[in-house]
Coordinates of C-alpha atoms and ligand atoms in Angstrom, one line a residue:
M1038 CA -98.6 -90.2 116.7
E1039 CA -95.8 -88.1 115.4
N1040 CA -96.3 -85.5 118.1
L1041 CA -95.6 -88.1 120.8
K1042 CA -92.1 -88.6 119.4
I1043 CA -89.4 -86.5 121.0
S1044 CA -87.1 -84.1 119.1
S1045 CA -83.8 -82.3 119.7
K1046 CA -85.9 -79.6 121.4
D1047 CA -86.9 -82.0 124.1
I1048 CA -83.3 -83.1 124.6
A1049 CA -82.3 -79.4 124.9
Y1050 CA -85.0 -78.7 127.4
N1051 CA -84.1 -81.7 129.5
L1052 CA -80.4 -80.7 129.6
V1053 CA -81.2 -77.1 130.7
H1054 CA -83.3 -78.5 133.5
L1055 CA -81.2 -81.6 134.3
P1056 CA -82.1 -82.7 137.8
Q1057 CA -79.2 -85.1 138.3
L1058 CA -75.7 -85.5 136.9
V1059 CA -74.1 -88.8 137.9
F1060 CA -70.4 -89.7 137.4
E1061 CA -69.2 -93.2 137.4
V1062 CA -66.1 -92.1 139.4
T1063 CA -64.3 -95.4 138.9
D1064 CA -65.0 -98.9 137.8
A1065 CA -62.6 -100.2 140.5
C1066 CA -64.0 -101.7 143.6
N1067 CA -62.6 -103.0 146.9
L1068 CA -65.3 -105.6 147.1
R1069 CA -66.2 -108.5 144.8
C1070 CA -69.9 -108.9 145.5
K1071 CA -71.2 -112.0 143.8
Y1072 CA -74.3 -110.4 142.4
C1073 CA -72.7 -107.2 141.2
G1074 CA -73.8 -105.9 137.7
Y1075 CA -70.1 -106.2 136.7
A1076 CA -69.7 -109.7 138.0
D1077 CA -70.2 -112.6 135.6
L1078 CA -74.0 -113.0 136.2
Y1079 CA -74.8 -110.2 133.8
E1080 CA -74.0 -109.2 130.2
G1081 CA -73.9 -105.8 128.4
Y1082 CA -71.6 -104.0 130.8
D1083 CA -68.0 -102.9 130.0
K1084 CA -65.5 -105.1 131.8
R1085 CA -63.9 -103.6 134.9
E1086 CA -60.4 -102.2 134.0
N1087 CA -59.7 -100.3 137.2
L1088 CA -60.2 -97.0 135.4
K1089 CA -60.7 -93.6 137.1
F1090 CA -62.7 -90.8 135.6
P1091 CA -60.3 -88.2 134.3
F1092 CA -61.1 -84.8 135.7
H1093 CA -60.4 -83.0 132.4
K1094 CA -63.4 -84.9 130.8
A1095 CA -65.7 -84.0 133.7
K1096 CA -64.7 -80.4 133.3
L1097 CA -65.5 -80.6 129.6
L1098 CA -69.0 -81.9 130.4
I1099 CA -69.6 -79.4 133.2
D1100 CA -68.5 -76.5 130.9
Y1101 CA -70.9 -77.8 128.2
L1102 CA -73.8 -77.9 130.6
H1103 CA -72.8 -74.6 132.2
V1104 CA -73.0 -72.8 128.9
L1105 CA -76.6 -74.1 128.4
W1106 CA -77.6 -73.2 131.9
Q1107 CA -76.1 -69.7 131.5
E1108 CA -77.9 -69.1 128.2
N1109 CA -81.2 -70.2 129.7
E1110 CA -80.9 -68.7 133.2
C1111 CA -84.2 -67.5 134.5
G1112 CA -83.7 -64.5 136.8
G1113 CA -84.4 -65.3 140.4
V1114 CA -85.1 -69.0 139.8
V1115 CA -82.7 -71.4 141.5
E1116 CA -83.0 -75.1 140.5
P1117 CA -81.4 -77.9 142.5
V1118 CA -79.0 -80.2 140.7
S1119 CA -78.0 -83.4 142.4
I1120 CA -74.4 -84.4 141.6
G1121 CA -74.0 -88.1 142.1
F1122 CA -70.8 -90.1 142.5
Y1123 CA -71.2 -93.8 141.6
G1124 CA -68.9 -96.7 141.2
G1125 CA -67.3 -99.2 141.4
E1126 CA -66.6 -97.8 144.8
P1127 CA -66.5 -94.0 144.6
L1128 CA -64.4 -93.6 147.7
L1129 CA -61.5 -95.2 145.7
N1130 CA -61.3 -91.9 143.7
V1131 CA -61.9 -89.1 146.2
P1132 CA -59.4 -86.7 144.5
F1133 CA -61.7 -86.6 141.5
I1134 CA -64.8 -86.0 143.6
E1135 CA -63.0 -83.1 145.4
E1136 CA -61.9 -81.6 142.1
V1137 CA -65.4 -81.8 140.6
I1138 CA -67.0 -80.2 143.7
A1139 CA -64.3 -77.4 143.9
Y1140 CA -64.8 -76.7 140.2
L1141 CA -68.6 -76.6 140.4
E1142 CA -68.5 -74.3 143.4
G1143 CA -66.0 -72.0 141.7
L1144 CA -68.2 -71.4 138.6
P1145 CA -70.2 -68.1 138.1
P1146 CA -73.7 -68.7 139.5
V1147 CA -76.3 -69.7 136.8
G1148 CA -79.4 -70.3 138.9
K1149 CA -78.4 -73.8 140.0
K1150 CA -77.8 -75.1 143.5
F1151 CA -75.7 -78.2 143.8
H1152 CA -76.0 -80.9 146.3
Y1153 CA -74.1 -84.2 146.4
N1154 CA -74.9 -87.9 146.8
M1155 CA -73.1 -91.1 146.8
T1156 CA -73.7 -94.8 147.1
T1157 CA -70.9 -96.5 149.0
N1158 CA -69.9 -99.9 150.4
A1159 CA -68.6 -98.0 153.5
M1160 CA -65.2 -99.9 153.4
L1161 CA -63.3 -96.5 153.4
L1162 CA -65.8 -94.5 155.3
D1163 CA -63.4 -94.1 158.3
K1164 CA -60.9 -92.3 156.0
Y1165 CA -63.2 -89.9 154.3
M1166 CA -66.1 -89.2 156.6
D1167 CA -65.0 -85.7 157.5
F1168 CA -65.1 -84.6 153.9
L1169 CA -68.5 -86.2 153.3
V1170 CA -70.0 -84.6 156.4
E1171 CA -68.5 -81.2 155.5
K1172 CA -70.2 -81.3 152.0
E1173 CA -73.4 -82.8 153.4
F1174 CA -73.4 -85.8 151.1
R1175 CA -76.6 -87.7 151.0
L1176 CA -75.1 -91.1 151.7
L1177 CA -76.6 -94.4 150.6
I1178 CA -74.8 -97.2 152.3
S1179 CA -75.0 -100.7 150.9
L1180 CA -75.5 -103.2 153.6
D1181 CA -77.3 -106.5 153.2
G1182 CA -78.3 -106.9 156.9
D1183 CA -76.3 -108.8 159.5
K1184 CA -73.1 -110.8 159.0
E1185 CA -74.9 -113.7 157.4
G1186 CA -76.9 -111.5 155.1
Q1187 CA -73.7 -109.7 154.1
G1188 CA -72.3 -113.0 152.9
Y1189 CA -72.1 -112.2 149.2
R1190 CA -70.4 -108.8 149.8
V1191 CA -66.9 -110.2 150.1
D1192 CA -63.4 -108.7 149.6
A1193 CA -60.8 -109.7 147.0
A1194 CA -59.7 -112.6 149.3
G1195 CA -63.3 -113.8 149.6
R1196 CA -63.7 -112.6 153.2
N1197 CA -67.1 -111.3 154.4
S1198 CA -66.9 -107.4 154.6
F1199 CA -69.3 -107.1 157.5
D1200 CA -67.0 -106.5 160.4
R1201 CA -65.2 -103.6 158.8
V1202 CA -68.3 -102.0 157.2
F1203 CA -70.3 -102.3 160.5
A1204 CA -67.4 -100.7 162.5
N1205 CA -67.2 -97.8 160.0
I1206 CA -70.9 -97.1 160.1
C1207 CA -70.9 -97.1 163.9
L1208 CA -68.0 -94.7 163.9
L1209 CA -69.9 -92.3 161.6
R1210 CA -73.0 -92.5 163.7
D1211 CA -71.1 -91.9 167.0
R1212 CA -68.9 -89.1 165.6
Y1213 CA -71.5 -87.2 163.6
P1214 CA -74.9 -88.2 165.1
E1215 CA -76.9 -85.3 163.5
Y1216 CA -75.5 -85.8 160.1
F1217 CA -76.1 -89.6 160.4
D1218 CA -79.8 -88.9 161.3
K1219 CA -80.4 -86.5 158.5
F1220 CA -78.3 -87.7 155.5
V1221 CA -77.6 -91.4 155.8
M1222 CA -79.8 -94.1 154.3
F1223 CA -79.4 -97.8 153.7
N1224 CA -79.9 -100.0 150.7
S1225 CA -79.9 -103.8 150.9
V1226 CA -80.0 -106.4 148.2
L1227 CA -82.4 -109.3 148.8
H1228 CA -81.0 -112.8 148.1
N1229 CA -80.9 -116.3 149.4
K1230 CA -78.6 -115.5 152.4
N1231 CA -81.0 -112.9 153.9
S1232 CA -84.7 -112.1 154.0
V1233 CA -86.9 -108.9 154.1
E1234 CA -87.5 -109.7 157.8
S1235 CA -83.8 -110.1 158.8
I1236 CA -82.7 -107.1 156.8
F1237 CA -85.4 -104.8 158.0
H1238 CA -85.1 -105.7 161.7
F1239 CA -81.3 -105.6 161.8
I1240 CA -81.0 -102.2 160.2
K1241 CA -84.1 -100.7 162.1
N1242 CA -82.9 -102.1 165.5
T1243 CA -79.3 -101.2 165.0
F1244 CA -79.4 -97.8 163.3
G1245 CA -83.0 -96.7 163.6
K1246 CA -83.5 -96.5 159.8
E1247 CA -85.8 -98.2 157.4
P1248 CA -83.7 -99.7 154.6
S1249 CA -84.8 -99.8 151.0
I1250 CA -84.7 -103.4 149.9
S1251 CA -84.2 -104.3 146.3
P1252 CA -84.4 -107.7 144.7
L1253 CA -81.6 -108.8 142.4
N1254 CA -81.8 -107.2 139.0
N1255 CA -83.4 -109.8 136.7
S1256 CA -82.7 -108.2 133.3
G1257 CA -79.5 -108.9 131.3
I1258 CA -78.7 -112.2 132.9
R1259 CA -76.1 -114.2 130.9
K1260 CA -77.8 -117.2 129.3
D1261 CA -75.3 -119.7 130.9
K1262 CA -75.8 -118.2 134.3
V1263 CA -79.6 -118.4 134.6
E1264 CA -79.6 -121.4 137.0
E1265 CA -77.0 -119.7 139.3
F1266 CA -79.1 -116.5 139.2
Q1267 CA -82.3 -118.5 140.1
R1268 CA -80.5 -120.1 143.1
T1269 CA -79.4 -116.7 144.4
Y1270 CA -82.6 -114.8 143.7
R1271 CA -85.2 -114.3 146.4
N1272 CA -88.7 -113.0 145.6
Y1273 CA -89.7 -109.9 147.7
A1274 CA -93.4 -110.7 148.2
Q1275 CA -92.6 -114.3 149.0
S1276 CA -90.0 -113.3 151.5
I1277 CA -92.5 -111.1 153.4
R1278 CA -95.0 -114.0 153.4
E1279 CA -92.4 -116.2 155.0
A1280 CA -91.7 -113.7 157.8
T1281 CA -92.4 -115.0 161.4
N1282 CA -94.9 -112.2 162.0
C1283 CA -95.9 -111.3 158.5
E1284 CA -98.8 -108.9 159.4
A1285 CA -96.6 -106.9 161.8
L1286 CA -93.8 -106.7 159.2
K1287 CA -96.3 -105.5 156.5
T1288 CA -97.6 -102.8 158.8
E1289 CA -94.1 -101.6 159.6
M1290 CA -93.1 -101.6 155.9
F1291 CA -96.5 -100.1 154.8
I1292 CA -95.3 -98.2 151.7
K1293 CA -92.8 -100.8 150.5
E1294 CA -95.0 -103.8 151.1
P1295 CA -96.1 -105.5 147.8
G1296 CA -99.8 -105.3 148.7
T1297 CA -99.6 -101.5 148.9
K1298 CA -97.5 -101.4 145.7
L1299 CA -100.1 -103.5 143.9
L1300 CA -102.9 -101.1 145.0
L1301 CA -100.9 -98.1 144.1
D1302 CA -100.3 -99.4 140.6
Y1303 CA -103.9 -100.2 140.4
I1304 CA -104.9 -96.6 141.4
Y1305 CA -102.2 -95.2 139.1
N1306 CA -103.4 -97.3 136.1
E1307 CA -107.2 -96.9 136.7
S1308 CA -107.6 -93.3 137.9
G1309 CA -107.2 -92.0 134.3
N1310 CA -105.7 -88.9 136.0
V1311 CA -102.0 -89.4 135.5
Y1312 CA -100.0 -87.1 133.2
Y1313 CA -96.3 -87.2 132.6
T1314 CA -95.8 -83.6 131.4
F1315 CA -97.9 -80.5 130.8
N1316 CA -97.8 -81.3 127.1
H1317 CA -99.2 -84.8 127.8
L1318 CA -102.0 -83.2 129.9
L1319 CA -102.8 -80.7 127.1
N1320 CA -102.7 -83.3 124.3
S1321 CA -104.3 -86.1 126.2
S1322 CA -107.9 -85.5 125.1
K1323 CA -106.7 -86.2 121.5
H1324 CA -104.8 -89.4 122.5
L1325 CA -106.9 -91.0 125.2
S1326 CA -106.6 -94.4 123.7
Y1327 CA -102.8 -94.4 123.5
S1328 CA -100.6 -92.0 125.4
P1329 CA -97.7 -91.9 125.9
P1330 CA -95.8 -94.9 124.6
T1331 CA -94.2 -97.0 127.3
G1332 CA -93.0 -95.8 130.7
T1333 CA -89.5 -95.0 129.5
C1334 CA -88.2 -91.5 130.6
T1335 CA -87.1 -89.2 127.9
P1336 CA -83.3 -88.7 127.8
F1337 CA -82.0 -86.5 130.6
S1338 CA -85.5 -85.7 132.1
K1339 CA -84.5 -87.7 135.2
K1340 CA -80.7 -87.7 135.0
M1341 CA -77.5 -88.0 133.0
F1342 CA -75.1 -90.8 133.8
V1343 CA -71.6 -90.7 132.5
T1344 CA -69.5 -93.9 132.5
V1345 CA -65.8 -94.0 133.5
K1346 CA -65.1 -94.3 129.7
G1347 CA -67.0 -91.2 129.0
R1348 CA -70.2 -92.7 127.5
I1349 CA -73.3 -90.6 128.1
L1350 CA -76.5 -92.5 129.1
Q1351 CA -79.8 -91.5 130.5
C1352 CA -79.4 -93.6 133.6
E1353 CA -77.1 -96.1 135.3
R1354 CA -79.6 -98.9 135.2
I1355 CA -79.5 -99.6 131.5
N1356 CA -76.9 -101.3 129.3
H1357 CA -74.0 -99.2 128.0
E1358 CA -75.0 -100.0 124.4
F1359 CA -77.8 -97.5 124.8
A1360 CA -75.3 -94.6 125.1
L1361 CA -76.5 -91.4 123.5
G1362 CA -73.2 -89.7 123.2
Y1363 CA -69.7 -89.6 124.7
I1364 CA -67.0 -87.3 126.0
S1365 CA -63.8 -87.3 123.9
D1366 CA -60.6 -85.6 124.8
K1367 CA -61.8 -82.6 122.8
G1368 CA -65.3 -82.2 124.0
V1369 CA -68.8 -83.5 124.4
E1370 CA -70.1 -85.4 121.4
L1371 CA -73.9 -85.4 121.8
D1372 CA -76.0 -84.9 118.7
W1373 CA -79.4 -83.9 120.0
D1374 CA -81.2 -85.0 116.8
K1375 CA -79.6 -88.4 116.7
A1376 CA -80.2 -88.9 120.4
A1377 CA -83.9 -88.1 119.9
Q1378 CA -84.1 -90.4 116.9
Q1379 CA -82.4 -93.3 118.7
H1380 CA -84.8 -93.0 121.6
N1381 CA -87.9 -92.8 119.4
G1382 CA -86.6 -95.9 117.5
Y1383 CA -86.5 -98.0 120.7
V1384 CA -89.6 -96.7 122.4
F1385 CA -91.9 -96.9 119.3
R1386 CA -90.7 -100.5 118.6
Y1387 CA -93.5 -101.5 120.9
E1388 CA -96.2 -99.3 119.4
R1389 CA -98.4 -102.2 118.1
Q1390 CA -98.5 -103.9 121.5
C1391 CA -98.9 -100.7 123.5
R1392 CA -102.0 -99.8 121.4
S1393 CA -103.9 -102.8 122.8
C1394 CA -102.2 -103.0 126.2
A1395 CA -104.3 -102.3 129.3
H1396 CA -101.4 -100.4 130.9
R1397 CA -101.1 -97.9 128.0
K1398 CA -102.5 -95.0 130.0
A1399 CA -100.0 -95.3 132.8
C1400 CA -97.3 -97.7 131.8
S1401 CA -94.2 -98.1 134.0
Q1402 CA -92.2 -100.4 131.7
C1403 CA -88.8 -99.0 130.6
V1404 CA -88.1 -100.3 127.2
Y1405 CA -84.3 -100.4 127.9
Q1406 CA -85.0 -103.1 130.5
I1407 CA -86.8 -105.4 128.1
D1408 CA -84.3 -108.2 127.6
D1409 CA -84.6 -108.9 123.9
I1410 CA -85.1 -105.3 122.8
Q1411 CA -82.5 -105.7 120.0
E1412 CA -84.2 -108.7 118.4
E1413 CA -86.7 -108.4 115.5
T1414 CA -89.5 -110.3 117.3
T1415 CA -89.0 -108.5 120.6
K1416 CA -92.1 -108.6 122.9
C1417 CA -92.9 -106.6 126.0
N1418 CA -93.2 -109.0 128.9
S1419 CA -95.3 -106.5 130.9
Y1420 CA -98.1 -106.5 128.2
C1421 CA -101.5 -106.7 129.9
S1422 CA -104.6 -107.8 127.9
D1423 CA -108.0 -106.5 128.8
K1424 CA -108.8 -109.9 130.3
Q1425 CA -105.8 -109.9 132.6
A1426 CA -106.6 -106.3 133.6
E1427 CA -110.1 -107.4 134.5
Q1428 CA -108.8 -110.2 136.7
M1429 CA -106.4 -107.7 138.4
N1430 CA -109.3 -105.3 139.0
T1431 CA -111.4 -108.0 140.6
Y1432 CA -108.4 -109.0 142.8
C1433 CA -107.6 -105.5 143.8
M1434 CA -111.2 -104.7 144.7
A1435 CA -111.4 -107.8 146.8
Y1436 CA -108.1 -106.9 148.5
L1437 CA -109.4 -103.4 149.2
D1438 CA -112.6 -104.9 150.7
R1439 CA -110.4 -106.9 153.1
H1440 CA -108.1 -103.9 153.9
P1441 CA -110.2 -100.7 153.9
E1442 CA -107.6 -99.1 156.3
L1443 CA -105.0 -99.5 153.5
Y1444 CA -107.0 -97.3 151.2
R1445 CA -107.4 -94.6 153.9
R1446 CA -103.6 -94.7 154.6
I1447 CA -102.8 -94.5 150.9
L1448 CA -105.0 -91.4 150.5
K1449 CA -103.4 -89.8 153.6
E1450 CA -99.8 -90.8 153.3
V1451 CA -98.8 -91.5 149.7
V1452 CA -97.5 -88.9 147.4
V1453 CA -97.2 -90.0 143.8
R1454 CA -94.4 -88.1 142.0
G1455 CA -93.6 -88.0 138.4
Ligands
LIG300 S1 -84.7 -97.4 134.0 FE1 -85.5 -96.5 132.1 S2 -87.2 -95.3 132.7 FE2 -86.0 -95.6 134.6 S3 -84.6 -93.9 134.7 FE3 -83.5 -95.5 133.6 S4 -84.0 -95.1 131.4 FE4 -85.4 -93.9 132.6
LIG301 S1 -96.5 -102.6 129.4 FE1 -95.4 -102.9 127.5 S2 -96.9 -103.2 125.9 FE2 -97.9 -102.3 127.7 S3 -97.9 -100.1 127.3 FE3 -96.1 -100.6 128.6 S4 -94.5 -100.9 127.1 FE4 -96.4 -101.0 126.0

């Protein structure tokens, strides 16, 4: 089992090949969305203090990574690195973004090609669109559908942000149609003021794009807010079943439709042919009964997220208490050994359950999203017994019998990426 644990070498490898570096540009926001991770439904996040990421700290981090990249440069190989700007609302701190990009682009080449992405509420899009277009930002716009659907995305005075956001998006589409076609995407949050059907049709019919639709994050809910959360929450699969023409919507949404997802998970879990890394593939014959523990990514294999206060995390979707290091005024404090040990400590906490879990070969559960991870008696809620797995197999085979065309489309159209 020891060789399934990670070490400082894995951390170093991941930093050298870091695919994404994401800055929390500011914790300030010009909206007060009721379901925001920083609003009072959730716990475990630093309170908003209207902070802005100081450029000198970003420079310290970029220099730290640049040295590693330079030392490990492979002649002729150019790896893409996605630089993400996250908020709060990132367009409230554009000078920082401009400085970071200018600095990155002024560094001696080290076999990395940078491209940029941002998630924005589009409130200030009219002011900054020229810059975003010039730098070919991949833009993810948060829009919960039509005016009614946008009802939780309100400004400081409690007014629905729809009119301004919608006008700004139309302006971008009309002024830069090619950019809009190629680089703009939409993300919508599902809740009790909209539905999968209303979101999908509004965005498809108005902008010709298929939005990604996410349910409210259901981990880290404050104990005293559970009822409020339940009132606001809408279940994705249920929302599709309630559509006026459910089959037509399912066909349009093919890949995102829960039935497809279920089958994909089934194929993923049962094919016995899924490997996370080359090491996993090479070692797997020795560990067929248990490999690898949980579906948690190893630190920095997917991304590095740095909070406005300088905490270094492995992604933005986990509580800040899981920080692995930080940026002080003097430099980057990231002890690779300690980071590896901390990660192993959390991931192997579930070892006993994982050993007998039917998902053990291809688990997709991130331990950092298990609510009571800090408690002694912590249990993985995604644990699947052999009996449950058998029921799921029977259900999936029956579903496939009813939808043979689905299997053909999955084989033809779906690419599973690690
Ligand atoms: S949610 Fe967990 S597994 Fe997913 S990127 Fe974040 S840390 Fe990794
Ligand atoms: S679902 Fe939970 S118990 Fe099962 S393998 Fe994944 S982390 Fe372990």
